[in-house]
Short mmCIF file of C-alpha atoms and ligand atoms in Angstrom, two decimals:
data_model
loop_
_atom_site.label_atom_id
_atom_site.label_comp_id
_atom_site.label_asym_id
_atom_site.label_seq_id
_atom_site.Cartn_x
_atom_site.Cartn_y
_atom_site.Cartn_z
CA UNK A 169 -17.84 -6.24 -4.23
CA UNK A 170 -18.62 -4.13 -7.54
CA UNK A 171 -17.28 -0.78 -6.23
CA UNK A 172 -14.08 -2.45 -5.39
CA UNK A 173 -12.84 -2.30 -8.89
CA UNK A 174 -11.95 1.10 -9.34
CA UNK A 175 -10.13 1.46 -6.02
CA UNK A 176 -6.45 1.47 -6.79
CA UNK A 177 -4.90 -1.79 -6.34
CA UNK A 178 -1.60 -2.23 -4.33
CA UNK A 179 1.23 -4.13 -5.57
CA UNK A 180 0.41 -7.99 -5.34
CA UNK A 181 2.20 -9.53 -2.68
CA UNK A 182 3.73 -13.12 -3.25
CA UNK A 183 2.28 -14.31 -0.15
CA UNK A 184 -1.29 -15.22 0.08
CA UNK A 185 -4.07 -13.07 0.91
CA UNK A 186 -7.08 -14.68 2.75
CA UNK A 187 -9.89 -14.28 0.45
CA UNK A 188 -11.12 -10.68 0.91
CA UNK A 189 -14.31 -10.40 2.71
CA UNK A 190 -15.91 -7.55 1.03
CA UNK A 191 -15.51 -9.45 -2.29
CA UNK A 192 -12.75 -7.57 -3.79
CA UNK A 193 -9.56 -8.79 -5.45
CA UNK A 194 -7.17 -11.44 -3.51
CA UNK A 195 -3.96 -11.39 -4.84
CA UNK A 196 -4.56 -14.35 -6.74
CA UNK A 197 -6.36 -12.06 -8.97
CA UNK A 198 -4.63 -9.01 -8.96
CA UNK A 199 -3.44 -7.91 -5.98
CA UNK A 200 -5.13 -7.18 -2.62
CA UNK A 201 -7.61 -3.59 -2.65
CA UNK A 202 -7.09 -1.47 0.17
CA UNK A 203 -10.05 -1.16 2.72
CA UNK A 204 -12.26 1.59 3.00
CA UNK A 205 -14.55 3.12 5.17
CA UNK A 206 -17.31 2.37 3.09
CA UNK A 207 -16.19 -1.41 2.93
CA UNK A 208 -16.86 -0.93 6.68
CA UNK A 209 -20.53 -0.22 5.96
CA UNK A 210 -21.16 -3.29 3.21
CA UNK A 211 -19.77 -5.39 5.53
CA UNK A 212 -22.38 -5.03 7.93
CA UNK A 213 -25.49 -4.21 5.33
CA UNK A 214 -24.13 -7.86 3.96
CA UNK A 215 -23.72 -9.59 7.35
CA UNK A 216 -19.52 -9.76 7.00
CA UNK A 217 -17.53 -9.58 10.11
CA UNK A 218 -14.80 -7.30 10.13
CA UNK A 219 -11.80 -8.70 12.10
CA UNK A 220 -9.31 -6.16 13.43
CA UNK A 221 -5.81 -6.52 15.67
CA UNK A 222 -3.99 -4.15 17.55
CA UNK A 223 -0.30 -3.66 16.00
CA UNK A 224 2.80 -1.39 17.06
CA UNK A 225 5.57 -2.37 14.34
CA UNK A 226 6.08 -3.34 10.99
CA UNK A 227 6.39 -7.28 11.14
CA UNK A 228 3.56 -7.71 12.81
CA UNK A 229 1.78 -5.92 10.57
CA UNK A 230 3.00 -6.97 7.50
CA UNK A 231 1.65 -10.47 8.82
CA UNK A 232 -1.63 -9.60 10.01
CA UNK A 233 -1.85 -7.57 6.64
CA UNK A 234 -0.94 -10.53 4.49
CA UNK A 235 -3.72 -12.72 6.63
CA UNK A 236 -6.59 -10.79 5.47
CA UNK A 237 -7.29 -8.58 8.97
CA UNK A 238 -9.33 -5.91 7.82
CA UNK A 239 -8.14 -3.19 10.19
CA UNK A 240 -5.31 -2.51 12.36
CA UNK A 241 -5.25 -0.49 15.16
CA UNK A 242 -2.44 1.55 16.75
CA UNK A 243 -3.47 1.61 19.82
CA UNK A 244 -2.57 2.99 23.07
CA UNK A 245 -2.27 -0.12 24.46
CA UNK A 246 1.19 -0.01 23.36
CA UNK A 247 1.71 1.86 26.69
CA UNK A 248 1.66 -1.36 28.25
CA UNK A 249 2.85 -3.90 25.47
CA UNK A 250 5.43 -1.73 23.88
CA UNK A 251 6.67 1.20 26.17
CA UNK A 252 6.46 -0.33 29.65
CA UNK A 253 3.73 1.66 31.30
CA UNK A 254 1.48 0.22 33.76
CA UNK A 255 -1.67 1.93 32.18
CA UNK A 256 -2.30 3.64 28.71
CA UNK A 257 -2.36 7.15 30.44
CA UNK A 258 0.77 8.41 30.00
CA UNK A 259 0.92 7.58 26.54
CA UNK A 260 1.91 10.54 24.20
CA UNK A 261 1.15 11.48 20.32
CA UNK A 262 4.83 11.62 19.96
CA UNK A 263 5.58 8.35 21.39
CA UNK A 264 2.97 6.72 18.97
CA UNK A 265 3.28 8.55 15.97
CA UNK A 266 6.16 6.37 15.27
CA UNK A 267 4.90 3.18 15.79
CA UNK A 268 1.91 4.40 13.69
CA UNK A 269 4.01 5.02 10.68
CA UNK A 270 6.01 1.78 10.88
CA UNK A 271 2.34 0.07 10.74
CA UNK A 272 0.98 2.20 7.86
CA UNK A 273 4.59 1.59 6.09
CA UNK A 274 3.87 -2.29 6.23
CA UNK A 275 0.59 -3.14 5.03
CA UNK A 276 -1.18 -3.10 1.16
CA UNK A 277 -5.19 -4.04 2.33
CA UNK A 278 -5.58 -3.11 6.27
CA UNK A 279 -6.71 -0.17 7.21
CA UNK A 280 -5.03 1.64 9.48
CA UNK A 281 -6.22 3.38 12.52
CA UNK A 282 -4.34 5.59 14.68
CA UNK A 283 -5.11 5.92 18.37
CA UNK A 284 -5.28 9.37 19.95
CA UNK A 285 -3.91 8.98 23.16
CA UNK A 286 -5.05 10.69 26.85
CA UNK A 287 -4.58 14.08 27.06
CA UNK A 288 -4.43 14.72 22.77
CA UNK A 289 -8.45 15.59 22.32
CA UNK A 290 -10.31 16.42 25.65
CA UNK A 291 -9.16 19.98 25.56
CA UNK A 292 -11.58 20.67 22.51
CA UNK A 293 -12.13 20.15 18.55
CA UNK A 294 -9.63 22.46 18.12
CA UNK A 295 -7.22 20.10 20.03
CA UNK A 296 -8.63 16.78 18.87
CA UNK A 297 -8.38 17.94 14.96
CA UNK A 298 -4.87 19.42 15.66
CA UNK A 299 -4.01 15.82 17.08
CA UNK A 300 -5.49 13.63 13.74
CA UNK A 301 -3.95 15.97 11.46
CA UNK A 302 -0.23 14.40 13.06
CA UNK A 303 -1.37 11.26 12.58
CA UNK A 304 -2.54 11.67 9.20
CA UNK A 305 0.25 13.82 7.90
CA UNK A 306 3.27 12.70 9.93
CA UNK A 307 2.75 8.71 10.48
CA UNK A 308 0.08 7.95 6.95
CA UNK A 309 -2.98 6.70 8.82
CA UNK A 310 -5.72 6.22 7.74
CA UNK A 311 -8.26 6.85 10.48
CA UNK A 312 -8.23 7.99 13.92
CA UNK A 313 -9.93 6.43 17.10
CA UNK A 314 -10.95 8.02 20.03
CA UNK A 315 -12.70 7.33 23.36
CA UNK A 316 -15.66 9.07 24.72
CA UNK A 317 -19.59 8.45 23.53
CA UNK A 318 -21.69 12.06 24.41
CA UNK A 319 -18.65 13.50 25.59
CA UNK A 320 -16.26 13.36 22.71
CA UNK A 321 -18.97 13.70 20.04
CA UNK A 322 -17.83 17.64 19.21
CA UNK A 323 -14.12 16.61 18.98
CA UNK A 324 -15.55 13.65 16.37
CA UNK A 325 -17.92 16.27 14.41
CA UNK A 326 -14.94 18.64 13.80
CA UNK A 327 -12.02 15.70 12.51
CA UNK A 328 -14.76 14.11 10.38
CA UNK A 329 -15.75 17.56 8.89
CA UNK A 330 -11.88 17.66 7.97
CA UNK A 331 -12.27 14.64 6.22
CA UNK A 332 -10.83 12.33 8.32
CA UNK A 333 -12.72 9.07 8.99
CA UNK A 334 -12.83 8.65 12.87
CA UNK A 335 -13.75 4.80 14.69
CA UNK A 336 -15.29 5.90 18.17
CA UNK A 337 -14.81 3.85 21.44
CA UNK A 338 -17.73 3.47 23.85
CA UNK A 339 -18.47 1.51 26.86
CA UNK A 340 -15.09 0.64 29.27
CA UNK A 341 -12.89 3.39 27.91
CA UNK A 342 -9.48 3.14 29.61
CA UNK A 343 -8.49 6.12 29.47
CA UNK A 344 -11.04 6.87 31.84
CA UNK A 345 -10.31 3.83 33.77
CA UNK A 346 -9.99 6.06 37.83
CA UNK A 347 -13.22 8.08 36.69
CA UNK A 348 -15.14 4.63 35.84
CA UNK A 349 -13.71 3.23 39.55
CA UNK A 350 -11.55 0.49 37.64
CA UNK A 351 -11.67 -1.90 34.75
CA UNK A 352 -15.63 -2.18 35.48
CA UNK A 353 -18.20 -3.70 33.22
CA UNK A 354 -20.14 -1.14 31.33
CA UNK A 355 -23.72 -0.69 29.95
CA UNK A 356 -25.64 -3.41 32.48
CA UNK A 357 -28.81 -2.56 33.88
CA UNK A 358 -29.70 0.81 33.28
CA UNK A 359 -26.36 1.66 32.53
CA UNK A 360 -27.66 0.46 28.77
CA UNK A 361 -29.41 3.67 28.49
CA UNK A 362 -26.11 5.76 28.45
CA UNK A 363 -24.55 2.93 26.04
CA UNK A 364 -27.58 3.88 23.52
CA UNK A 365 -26.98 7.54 24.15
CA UNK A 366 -23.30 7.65 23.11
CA UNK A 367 -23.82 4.94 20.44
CA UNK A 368 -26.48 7.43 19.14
CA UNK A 369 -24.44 10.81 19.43
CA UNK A 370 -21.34 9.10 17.98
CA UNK A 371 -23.02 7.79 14.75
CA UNK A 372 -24.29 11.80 14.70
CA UNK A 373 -21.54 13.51 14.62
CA UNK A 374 -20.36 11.20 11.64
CA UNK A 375 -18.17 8.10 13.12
CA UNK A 376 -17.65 5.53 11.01
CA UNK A 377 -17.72 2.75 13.22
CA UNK A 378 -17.88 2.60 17.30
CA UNK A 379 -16.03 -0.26 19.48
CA UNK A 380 -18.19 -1.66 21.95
CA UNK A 381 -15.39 -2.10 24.89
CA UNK A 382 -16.33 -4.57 27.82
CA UNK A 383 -20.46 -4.47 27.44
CA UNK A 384 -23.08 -7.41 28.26
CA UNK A 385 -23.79 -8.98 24.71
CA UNK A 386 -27.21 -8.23 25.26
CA UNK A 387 -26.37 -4.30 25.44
CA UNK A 388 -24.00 -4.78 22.20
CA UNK A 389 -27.15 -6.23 20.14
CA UNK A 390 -29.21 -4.03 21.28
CA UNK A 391 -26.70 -1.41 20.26
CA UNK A 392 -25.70 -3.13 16.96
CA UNK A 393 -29.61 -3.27 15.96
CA UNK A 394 -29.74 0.74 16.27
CA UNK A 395 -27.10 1.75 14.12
CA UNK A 396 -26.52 2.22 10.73
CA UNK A 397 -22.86 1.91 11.41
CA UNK A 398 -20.54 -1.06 12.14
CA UNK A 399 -19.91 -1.95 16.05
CA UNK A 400 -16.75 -3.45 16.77
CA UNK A 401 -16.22 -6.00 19.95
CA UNK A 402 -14.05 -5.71 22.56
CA UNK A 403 -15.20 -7.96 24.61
CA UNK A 404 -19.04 -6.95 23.65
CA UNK A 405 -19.67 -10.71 22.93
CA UNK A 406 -20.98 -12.49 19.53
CA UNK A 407 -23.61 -9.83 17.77
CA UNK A 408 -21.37 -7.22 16.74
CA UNK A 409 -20.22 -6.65 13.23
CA UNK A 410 -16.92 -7.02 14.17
CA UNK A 411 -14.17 -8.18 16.33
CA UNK A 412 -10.99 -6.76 17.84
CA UNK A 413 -8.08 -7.61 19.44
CA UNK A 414 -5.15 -6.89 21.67
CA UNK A 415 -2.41 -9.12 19.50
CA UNK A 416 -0.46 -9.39 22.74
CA UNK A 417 -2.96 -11.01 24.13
CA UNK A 418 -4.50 -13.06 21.13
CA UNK A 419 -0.73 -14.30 20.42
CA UNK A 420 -0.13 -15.14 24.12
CA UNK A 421 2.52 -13.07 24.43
CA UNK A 422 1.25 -11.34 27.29
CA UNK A 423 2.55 -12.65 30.69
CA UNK A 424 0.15 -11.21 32.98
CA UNK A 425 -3.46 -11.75 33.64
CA UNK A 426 -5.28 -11.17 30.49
CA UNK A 427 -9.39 -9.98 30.31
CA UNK A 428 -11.78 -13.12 29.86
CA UNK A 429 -12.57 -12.04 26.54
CA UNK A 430 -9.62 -12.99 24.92
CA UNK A 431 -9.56 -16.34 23.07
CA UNK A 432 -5.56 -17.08 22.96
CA UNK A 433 -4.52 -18.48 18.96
CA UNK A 434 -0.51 -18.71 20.28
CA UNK A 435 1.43 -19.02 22.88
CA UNK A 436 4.42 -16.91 21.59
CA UNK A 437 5.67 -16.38 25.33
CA UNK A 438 6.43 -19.86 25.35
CA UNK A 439 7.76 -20.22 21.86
CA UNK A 440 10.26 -17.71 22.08
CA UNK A 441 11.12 -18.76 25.79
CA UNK A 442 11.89 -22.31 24.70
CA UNK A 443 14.04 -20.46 21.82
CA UNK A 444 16.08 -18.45 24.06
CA UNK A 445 16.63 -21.56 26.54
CA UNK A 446 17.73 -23.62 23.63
CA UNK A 447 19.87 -20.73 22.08
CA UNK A 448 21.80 -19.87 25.31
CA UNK A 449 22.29 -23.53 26.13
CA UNK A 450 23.56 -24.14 22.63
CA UNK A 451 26.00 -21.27 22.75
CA UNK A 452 27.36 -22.59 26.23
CA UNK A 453 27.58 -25.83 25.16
CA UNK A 454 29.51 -24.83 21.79
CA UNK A 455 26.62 -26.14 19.45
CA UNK A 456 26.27 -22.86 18.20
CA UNK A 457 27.82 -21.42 15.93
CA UNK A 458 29.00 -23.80 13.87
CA UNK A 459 30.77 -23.71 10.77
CA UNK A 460 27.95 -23.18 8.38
CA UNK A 461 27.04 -19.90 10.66
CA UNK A 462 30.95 -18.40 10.64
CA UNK A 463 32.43 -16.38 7.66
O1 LIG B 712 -5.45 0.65 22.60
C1 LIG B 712 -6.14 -0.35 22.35
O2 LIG B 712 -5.63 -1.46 22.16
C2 LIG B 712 -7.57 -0.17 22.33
C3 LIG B 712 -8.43 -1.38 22.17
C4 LIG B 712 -8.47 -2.17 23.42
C5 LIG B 712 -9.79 -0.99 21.73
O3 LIG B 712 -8.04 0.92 22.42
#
């Protein structure tokens, strides 16, 4: 896309870059553009999807990056894939902060999204603006993400009006996951009415683009038809602009039960289970190391 060329290119990477969807450079011709929140918007006024994964460290990112994902989030959900938690609640700005700088470190085209965890933004704007400015400052996001449609739309209001792009979350929020009654459906019947509501107060108060988390499909068109900006699936079926993932999941790396949404691409559990059963047999049976491995 035109407005691509005076964005500032990153350093051409010498593996290949899926062919960028918003029509800028691959690094066949130049290196890879960085994506913007505007490349958000052409994407859906030109019918694009924008494909996003959840990431927590630097080699994953560096892959997804190099595959032509548009966005990566940081999210919480590395209370449960990274940090051992049994839910994404006790998840702090401290603990991600990290993991959001190792992912911002790693990539040249994905944008990267930061998000704020339970307990970092309810309190107020005051609170919520106080909590992107870490992310932005002391891990190099690039956006923030937070949960909460009506709700949360002061807290998004006072980061954007700092200049910081924000991606909102509607629909199942987990964070809210005991005041919802459990990991419950949202938006069916006339529970569609408070899915427009938040998907309208969201886009006011200047989000970029709003995740549509565990919605009929139905609901998610009808959602995606109202606004002007991009709605991302999580499990919100086929008409939204865009897709996202748990890479845990996607990768099947995850060992528990996983949501029905998730189409698995891997199955990295078993790959690196067969590894390790190989590797320990070899070292008992004295096939490894070998000479070419010893110094
Ligand atoms: O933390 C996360 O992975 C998320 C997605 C499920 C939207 O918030």
């Amino acid at each position: 896309m035109s407005d691509h060329a005076s964005d500032g290119a990153a350093t051409p990477s010498e593996a290949p870059v899926a062919e960028n969807p918003y029509g800028g450079a691959s690094s066949a011709t130049g290196g890879p553009k960085r994506v913007r929140t505007r490349h958000f918007q052409n994407a859906k006024r030109d019918g694009i999807k924008i494909t996003g994964l959840t990431s927590y460290d630097q080699l994953t990112a560096r892959i997804f990056d190099e595959a032509g994902i548009d966005f990566l989030l940081v999210g919480d959900s590395a209370g449960n894939n990274v940090l051992g938690y049994e839910t994404t609640l006790p998840v702090t700005v401290d603990e991600l902060i990290p993991l959001t700088r190792a992912v911002a470190g790693a990539v040249e085209r994905s944008f990267v999204i930061a998000d704020m965890p339970f307990g970092s933004y309810e309190n107020g704007p005051d609170e919520a603006l106080h909590t992107a400015i870490r992310f932005m400052k002391e891990a190099g996001a690039h956006a923030v993400k937070l949960e909460g449609g009506e709700r949360s739309h002061k807290q998004i209001r006072r980061i954007v009006g700092a200049g910081i792009p924000v991606m909102a979350h509607i629909g199942y929020t987990p964070q809210s996951e005991h005041g919802l009654g459990g990991h419950i459906i949202q938006g069916r019947g006339e529970g569609v009415k408070q899915l427009l509501a938040d998907a309208r107060a969201v886009q006011d108060a200047g989000a970029f683009a709003v995740v549509l988390e565990m919605v009929p499909a139905d609901a998610a068109r009808q959602v995606t038809e109202l606004l002007h900006i991009p709605t991302i699936s999580v499990g919100g079926g086929p008409h939204c602009d865009g897709q996202l993932l748990v890479w845990t999941d996607w990768a099947g790396l995850t060992t528990g039960r996983i949501p029905r949404f998730v189409k698995q691409y891997a199955n990295l559990a078993g790959v690196l289970g067969d590894a390790a059963r190989e590797w320990r047999a070899d070292v008992a049976s004295g096939a490894y190391p070998t000479e070419e491995h010893s110094y």
